[in-house]
mmCIF file of C-alpha atoms in Angstrom:
data_model
loop_
_atom_site.group_PDB
_atom_site.id
_atom_site.type_symbol
_atom_site.label_atom_id
_atom_site.label_comp_id
_atom_site.label_asym_id
_atom_site.label_seq_id
_atom_site.Cartn_x
_atom_site.Cartn_y
_atom_site.Cartn_z
ATOM 1 C CA MET V 24 -14.401 -42.459 -17.524
ATOM 2 C CA ASP V 25 -12.998 -42.734 -14.080
ATOM 3 C CA ARG V 26 -11.913 -40.034 -12.389
ATOM 4 C CA PRO V 27 -8.273 -39.940 -9.942
ATOM 5 C CA ALA V 28 -8.453 -39.446 -6.297
ATOM 6 C CA LEU V 29 -7.098 -36.942 -4.537
ATOM 7 C CA LYS V 30 -3.673 -37.381 -3.328
ATOM 8 C CA SER V 31 -3.315 -38.272 0.289
ATOM 9 C CA ILE V 32 -2.163 -36.384 3.284
ATOM 10 C CA ALA V 33 1.352 -38.104 2.841
ATOM 11 C CA ASP V 34 1.326 -37.896 -0.921
ATOM 12 C CA HIS V 35 1.897 -33.590 0.400
ATOM 13 C CA ASP V 36 4.017 -34.677 3.233
ATOM 14 C CA LEU V 37 6.192 -35.411 0.506
ATOM 15 C CA LEU V 38 5.644 -33.144 -2.351
ATOM 16 C CA GLY V 39 6.159 -30.271 0.123
ATOM 17 C CA ALA V 40 10.085 -31.892 0.923
ATOM 18 C CA LYS V 41 10.895 -32.227 -2.362
ATOM 19 C CA GLU V 42 9.230 -29.382 -3.481
ATOM 20 C CA SER V 43 10.132 -26.594 -1.244
ATOM 21 C CA THR V 44 11.881 -23.916 -1.735
ATOM 22 C CA LEU V 45 13.626 -20.694 -0.177
ATOM 23 C CA THR V 46 11.624 -17.342 -0.592
ATOM 24 C CA GLU V 47 13.818 -15.545 -3.470
ATOM 25 C CA TYR V 48 14.674 -12.774 -1.945
ATOM 26 C CA THR V 49 17.191 -10.604 -3.849
ATOM 27 C CA LEU V 50 19.220 -6.910 -3.178
ATOM 28 C CA ASP V 51 16.078 -5.604 -5.089
ATOM 29 C CA THR V 52 13.271 -6.950 -3.001
ATOM 30 C CA ALA V 53 11.871 -3.840 -0.646
ATOM 31 C CA VAL V 54 12.847 -4.084 2.843
ATOM 32 C CA GLY V 55 9.308 -3.181 4.174
ATOM 33 C CA VAL V 56 8.411 -7.111 2.580
ATOM 34 C CA ILE V 57 10.791 -8.693 4.153
ATOM 35 C CA ALA V 58 10.268 -7.484 7.864
ATOM 36 C CA CYS V 59 6.383 -8.365 7.858
ATOM 37 C CA GLU V 60 7.437 -11.639 6.341
ATOM 38 C CA LEU V 61 10.597 -13.467 7.333
ATOM 39 C CA PRO V 62 11.006 -13.921 10.526
ATOM 40 C CA GLY V 63 13.962 -12.196 12.861
ATOM 41 C CA ALA V 64 14.400 -10.277 9.958
ATOM 42 C CA ALA V 65 12.470 -6.797 11.336
ATOM 43 C CA GLU V 66 15.160 -7.662 14.077
ATOM 44 C CA LEU V 67 17.695 -8.205 12.211
ATOM 45 C CA PHE V 68 17.314 -4.621 10.467
ATOM 46 C CA ARG V 69 16.568 -2.297 13.609
ATOM 47 C CA GLN V 70 19.706 -3.888 14.897
ATOM 48 C CA HIS V 71 21.782 -2.221 11.601
ATOM 49 C CA GLY V 72 19.224 0.963 11.512
ATOM 50 C CA ILE V 73 17.971 -0.123 8.797
ATOM 51 C CA GLY V 74 13.741 1.464 9.174
ATOM 52 C CA PHE V 75 11.117 -0.301 7.326
ATOM 53 C CA CYS V 76 7.778 0.628 7.992
ATOM 54 C CA CYS V 77 7.991 4.307 6.224
ATOM 55 C CA GLY V 78 10.267 4.021 4.459
ATOM 56 C CA GLY V 79 9.114 0.271 3.853
ATOM 57 C CA ASP V 80 10.023 1.030 -0.211
ATOM 58 C CA VAL V 81 13.226 0.430 -0.264
ATOM 59 C CA PRO V 82 15.938 -2.270 -1.202
ATOM 60 C CA LEU V 83 17.709 -3.990 0.305
ATOM 61 C CA ALA V 84 20.784 -3.105 -1.854
ATOM 62 C CA GLN V 85 20.018 0.924 -0.596
ATOM 63 C CA ALA V 86 18.852 0.039 2.904
ATOM 64 C CA ALA V 87 22.450 -2.110 2.843
ATOM 65 C CA ALA V 88 24.189 0.996 1.798
ATOM 66 C CA ASP V 89 22.402 3.489 3.667
ATOM 67 C CA ALA V 90 23.485 1.804 6.895
ATOM 68 C CA GLY V 91 27.119 1.354 5.483
ATOM 69 C CA ILE V 92 26.472 -2.409 6.078
ATOM 70 C CA GLU V 93 27.430 -5.044 3.064
ATOM 71 C CA ALA V 94 24.315 -6.464 1.418
ATOM 72 C CA ALA V 95 25.370 -9.191 -0.511
ATOM 73 C CA ASP V 96 26.238 -10.606 3.312
ATOM 74 C CA LEU V 97 22.960 -8.644 4.888
ATOM 75 C CA LEU V 98 21.329 -10.872 2.691
ATOM 76 C CA ASP V 99 23.766 -13.956 3.618
ATOM 77 C CA ARG V 100 22.052 -13.444 7.158
ATOM 78 C CA LEU V 101 19.210 -12.419 6.151
ATOM 79 C CA GLN V 102 18.604 -16.289 3.904
ATOM 80 C CA ALA V 103 19.979 -17.956 6.734
ATOM 81 C CA LEU V 104 16.957 -16.453 8.676
ATOM 82 C CA GLU V 105 14.972 -18.277 6.813
ATOM 83 C CA LEU V 106 16.444 -21.681 6.851
ATOM 84 C CA ALA V 107 16.320 -21.312 10.211
ATOM 85 C CA ALA V 108 12.514 -20.438 10.643
ATOM 86 C CA ARG V 109 11.720 -23.667 7.998
ATOM 87 C CA ARG V 110 13.788 -25.804 10.871
ATOM 88 C CA GLU V 111 11.188 -24.846 13.184
ATOM 89 C CA ALA V 112 8.290 -26.238 11.710
ATOM 90 C CA PRO V 113 7.568 -29.931 11.396
ATOM 91 C CA ASP V 114 7.950 -32.241 8.763
ATOM 92 C CA ALA V 115 4.585 -34.070 8.450
ATOM 93 C CA THR V 116 1.642 -31.275 7.251
ATOM 94 C CA GLY V 117 -1.052 -32.690 10.170
ATOM 95 C CA GLU V 118 1.521 -32.029 12.621
ATOM 96 C CA LEU V 119 2.280 -29.123 11.077
ATOM 97 C CA ILE V 120 -0.892 -27.425 11.786
ATOM 98 C CA ALA V 121 -1.572 -28.789 15.025
ATOM 99 C CA HIS V 122 1.437 -26.937 15.861
ATOM 100 C CA ILE V 123 0.270 -24.018 13.779
ATOM 101 C CA LEU V 124 -3.093 -24.175 16.125
ATOM 102 C CA GLU V 125 -1.124 -25.013 19.298
ATOM 103 C CA ARG V 126 0.975 -22.298 19.128
ATOM 104 C CA TYR V 127 0.849 -19.789 16.982
ATOM 105 C CA HIS V 128 -3.364 -19.394 17.033
ATOM 106 C CA GLN V 129 -4.684 -19.699 20.873
ATOM 107 C CA ALA V 130 -1.263 -17.063 21.760
ATOM 108 C CA HIS V 131 -2.909 -14.440 19.480
ATOM 109 C CA ARG V 132 -5.998 -14.391 21.131
ATOM 110 C CA THR V 133 -4.451 -14.893 24.586
ATOM 111 C CA ASP V 134 -1.850 -11.909 23.139
ATOM 112 C CA LEU V 135 -4.567 -9.015 22.453
ATOM 113 C CA GLU V 136 -6.899 -9.960 24.786
ATOM 114 C CA TRP V 137 -4.225 -8.069 27.657
ATOM 115 C CA LEU V 138 -2.849 -6.392 24.704
ATOM 116 C CA ILE V 139 -5.410 -3.843 23.659
ATOM 117 C CA PRO V 140 -6.312 -2.486 26.944
ATOM 118 C CA LEU V 141 -2.770 -2.143 28.062
ATOM 119 C CA ALA V 142 -2.491 -0.041 25.305
ATOM 120 C CA GLN V 143 -5.559 2.183 25.701
ATOM 121 C CA LYS V 144 -4.450 3.017 29.486
ATOM 122 C CA VAL V 145 -0.675 3.701 27.848
ATOM 123 C CA GLU V 146 -2.418 6.438 25.438
ATOM 124 C CA HIS V 147 -4.322 7.526 27.578
ATOM 125 C CA VAL V 148 -1.748 8.296 31.092
ATOM 126 C CA HIS V 149 0.854 9.321 28.040
ATOM 127 C CA GLY V 150 -0.812 10.801 25.284
ATOM 128 C CA ALA V 151 1.406 13.943 26.418
ATOM 129 C CA HIS V 152 4.773 12.714 25.772
ATOM 130 C CA ARG V 153 6.204 13.285 21.918
ATOM 131 C CA SER V 154 6.778 9.245 21.796
ATOM 132 C CA ALA V 155 3.733 7.937 22.664
ATOM 133 C CA PRO V 156 1.945 5.513 20.591
ATOM 134 C CA LEU V 157 -0.728 7.020 19.891
ATOM 135 C CA GLY V 158 -3.279 5.244 18.187
ATOM 136 C CA LEU V 159 -2.258 2.313 18.735
ATOM 137 C CA ALA V 160 -4.479 0.452 20.790
ATOM 138 C CA ASP V 161 -6.799 0.911 17.562
ATOM 139 C CA ALA V 162 -4.298 -0.347 15.613
ATOM 140 C CA LEU V 163 -4.360 -3.773 17.803
ATOM 141 C CA ALA V 164 -7.579 -3.594 17.952
ATOM 142 C CA LYS V 165 -8.140 -3.738 13.837
ATOM 143 C CA LEU V 166 -5.943 -6.365 13.617
ATOM 144 C CA LYS V 167 -8.039 -8.484 16.154
ATOM 145 C CA ASP V 168 -10.606 -7.806 14.177
ATOM 146 C CA HIS V 169 -9.115 -8.959 10.624
ATOM 147 C CA LEU V 170 -7.064 -11.503 12.664
ATOM 148 C CA LEU V 171 -9.621 -13.084 14.312
ATOM 149 C CA PRO V 172 -12.196 -14.414 11.752
ATOM 150 C CA HIS V 173 -9.356 -15.612 9.740
ATOM 151 C CA MET V 174 -8.196 -18.032 11.726
ATOM 152 C CA ALA V 175 -11.515 -19.242 12.134
ATOM 153 C CA ARG V 176 -11.774 -19.682 8.807
ATOM 154 C CA GLU V 177 -8.742 -22.069 8.890
ATOM 155 C CA GLU V 178 -9.272 -23.660 11.784
ATOM 156 C CA LEU V 179 -12.639 -24.350 10.367
ATOM 157 C CA ALA V 180 -12.477 -24.407 6.594
ATOM 158 C CA LEU V 181 -9.091 -24.765 5.552
ATOM 159 C CA PHE V 182 -7.402 -27.037 7.677
ATOM 160 C CA PRO V 183 -9.709 -29.671 7.813
ATOM 161 C CA MET V 184 -9.994 -30.243 4.158
ATOM 162 C CA MET V 185 -5.990 -29.946 4.258
ATOM 163 C CA ARG V 186 -6.125 -32.887 6.590
ATOM 164 C CA HIS V 187 -8.497 -34.853 5.415
ATOM 165 C CA GLU V 188 -10.538 -33.855 1.767
ATOM 166 C CA PRO V 189 -8.110 -31.589 -0.119
ATOM 167 C CA ASP V 190 -10.490 -30.491 -3.461
ATOM 168 C CA PRO V 191 -10.066 -28.228 -5.383
ATOM 169 C CA ASP V 192 -11.699 -25.625 -3.737
ATOM 170 C CA ILE V 193 -9.100 -25.646 -1.722
ATOM 171 C CA ARG V 194 -6.795 -23.364 -3.945
ATOM 172 C CA HIS V 195 -9.144 -20.842 -3.853
ATOM 173 C CA LEU V 196 -9.558 -20.398 -0.013
ATOM 174 C CA ILE V 197 -5.927 -20.377 0.437
ATOM 175 C CA ALA V 198 -5.737 -17.523 -2.461
ATOM 176 C CA GLY V 199 -7.708 -15.280 0.482
ATOM 177 C CA MET V 200 -5.909 -16.268 2.989
ATOM 178 C CA ARG V 201 -2.463 -15.031 1.431
ATOM 179 C CA ASP V 202 -4.999 -11.811 0.877
ATOM 180 C CA ASP V 203 -5.724 -11.950 4.670
ATOM 181 C CA HIS V 204 -1.943 -11.949 5.101
ATOM 182 C CA ALA V 205 -0.745 -8.625 2.868
ATOM 183 C CA CYS V 206 -3.338 -6.999 4.500
ATOM 184 C CA GLU V 207 -1.973 -8.264 8.420
ATOM 185 C CA SER V 208 1.323 -7.651 7.324
ATOM 186 C CA ARG V 209 0.027 -4.037 5.668
ATOM 187 C CA SER V 210 -1.119 -3.452 10.006
ATOM 188 C CA LEU V 211 2.639 -4.450 11.468
ATOM 189 C CA GLY V 212 3.992 -1.513 9.657
ATOM 190 C CA VAL V 213 1.432 0.731 11.165
ATOM 191 C CA ILE V 214 2.540 -0.607 14.619
ATOM 192 C CA GLU V 215 5.675 -0.521 14.111
ATOM 193 C CA HIS V 216 5.742 2.551 12.499
ATOM 194 C CA LEU V 217 3.557 4.089 16.062
ATOM 195 C CA THR V 218 6.120 2.543 18.682
ATOM 196 C CA HIS V 219 9.169 3.935 16.421
ATOM 197 C CA GLY V 220 10.647 0.768 16.538
ATOM 198 C CA PHE V 221 9.402 -0.320 19.503
ATOM 199 C CA THR V 222 11.887 2.085 20.757
ATOM 200 C CA LEU V 223 11.148 3.609 24.788
ATOM 201 C CA PRO V 224 11.884 6.444 25.684
ATOM 202 C CA ASP V 225 14.197 7.372 28.490
ATOM 203 C CA GLY V 226 11.958 6.910 32.125
ATOM 204 C CA ALA V 227 9.170 4.704 30.229
ATOM 205 C CA CYS V 228 7.256 3.281 33.390
ATOM 206 C CA ARG V 229 6.560 -0.386 33.613
ATOM 207 C CA SER V 230 3.396 -0.379 31.662
ATOM 208 C CA TRP V 231 4.951 0.803 29.051
ATOM 209 C CA THR V 232 7.593 -1.286 28.766
ATOM 210 C CA ALA V 233 6.008 -4.075 29.035
ATOM 211 C CA LEU V 234 3.134 -2.870 26.317
ATOM 212 C CA TYR V 235 6.245 -2.961 23.703
ATOM 213 C CA VAL V 236 7.754 -6.509 25.451
ATOM 214 C CA GLY V 237 4.133 -7.747 24.544
ATOM 215 C CA VAL V 238 3.041 -6.113 21.080
ATOM 216 C CA GLN V 239 6.694 -6.968 20.157
ATOM 217 C CA LYS V 240 6.944 -10.322 20.419
ATOM 218 C CA PHE V 241 3.052 -10.267 19.049
ATOM 219 C CA CYS V 242 4.073 -9.019 15.598
ATOM 220 C CA ASP V 243 7.283 -11.446 15.991
ATOM 221 C CA ASP V 244 4.543 -14.287 15.910
ATOM 222 C CA LEU V 245 2.117 -13.650 13.777
ATOM 223 C CA VAL V 246 4.880 -13.013 11.407
ATOM 224 C CA THR V 247 6.489 -16.225 11.855
ATOM 225 C CA HIS V 248 3.235 -18.076 11.519
ATOM 226 C CA MET V 249 2.641 -16.173 8.486
ATOM 227 C CA HIS V 250 5.971 -17.576 7.210
ATOM 228 C CA LEU V 251 5.119 -21.208 7.762
ATOM 229 C CA GLU V 252 1.337 -21.156 5.990
ATOM 230 C CA ASN V 253 2.952 -19.029 2.808
ATOM 231 C CA SER V 254 6.348 -19.978 2.631
ATOM 232 C CA VAL V 255 5.806 -24.073 3.962
ATOM 233 C CA LEU V 256 1.559 -25.616 4.432
ATOM 234 C CA PHE V 257 0.491 -23.490 1.039
ATOM 235 C CA PRO V 258 3.279 -24.729 -1.251
ATOM 236 C CA ARG V 259 1.869 -28.112 -0.305
ATOM 237 C CA PHE V 260 -1.692 -27.790 -1.917
ATOM 238 C CA ALA V 261 -0.374 -25.383 -5.458
ATOM 239 C CA GLY V 262 -0.790 -28.518 -7.347
ATOM 240 C CA ILE V 263 -4.245 -30.166 -5.747
ATOM 241 C CA ASP V 264 -6.709 -28.718 -9.294
ATOM 242 C CA ALA V 265 -4.895 -30.731 -11.489
ATOM 243 C CA PHE V 266 -6.398 -33.878 -9.560
ATOM 244 C CA GLU V 267 -10.318 -34.467 -9.335
ATOM 245 C CA GLY V 268 -12.487 -37.048 -7.179
ATOM 246 C CA SER V 269 -14.157 -36.413 -3.485
ATOM 247 C CA ALA V 270 -12.777 -39.444 -1.704
ATOM 248 C CA LEU V 271 -9.636 -40.397 0.513
ATOM 249 C CA SER V 272 -8.599 -43.543 1.420
ATOM 250 C CA PRO V 273 -9.861 -43.986 5.224
ATOM 251 C CA ALA V 274 -5.873 -44.362 5.825
ATOM 252 C CA ALA V 275 -5.480 -40.639 4.092
ATOM 253 C CA ARG V 276 -8.585 -39.375 6.564
ATOM 254 C CA SER V 277 -6.739 -40.260 9.391
ATOM 255 C CA ALA V 278 -3.594 -39.133 8.587
ATOM 256 C CA GLY V 279 -1.888 -35.903 10.679
#
C-alpha cells in the first residue's frame, strides 16, 4: 500500500492561516501565566499595579478587582495585545522561522553576554542597598544555560525539519520545546521578582538603570519569541502525525 506524502510547507502555511486561533485566556486564567506568555501583558499589569511574580497564581478577575479596574476591559486589552502580536508574524512558515532566527535568537545571545556581567557589577557595588537585585546575575546565567541549548536544538533539528522534511517525530520535538518554554517562563517570573518589577530606586546609577532597561527588553523579547512559536508556528504542525512518508517534492524542499 502506497504511503501518502507529507504535506509541503506551503500546505502548512494554509493550515496555519485557517486554523490559528487566539489563546483562550479567561477571567479565571492566572495573571502569572498571562504575563509570561503574552507580549505586552507584563507591562499592562505593571501599569495597573497588578503583581504577577509572587502573586502570579491569582486569577485575572480577582487581580482586576484588587486593582480597581473592570475585569472585562482588562481581558479585552489582553486580547488586543495578542492580535497585535500575531500581526507582526510573517504568514509563510519559512519567513516566520527566518524572522525568529534573525530577530530573537541572535538578540538573546547578544543581550545575555553583556547583561550577566552588568548584573554582577550592580550586585557587587550596590549589594547593601535594600532594593539591590541580589541573585539576578545567577538567574540570568541559569536562564542562559537553558536557553542557548534550546535555541541550538531548534536551529539544528526542529527548524530544518519544518522547512524541508517534517515527519511524525516533529511532534516529540515540539513537545520538548514547549516544556522548555514553560521552564523559561518560570525564570522570567524569578527575574520579575528579583528586580521588583524593574522598579529602580531613587538615585539609581547609570549602570543600574541600563541593567533594568536591558533586562526588561530581553524579557519582553523572550516572551514574544515564545508566543510566536507556541501560538503561531508550532500549531501549524499539530496534525503531522496523520501523514507518513519520507520525501517531499523538490518544490516543497525549496519552500521558505
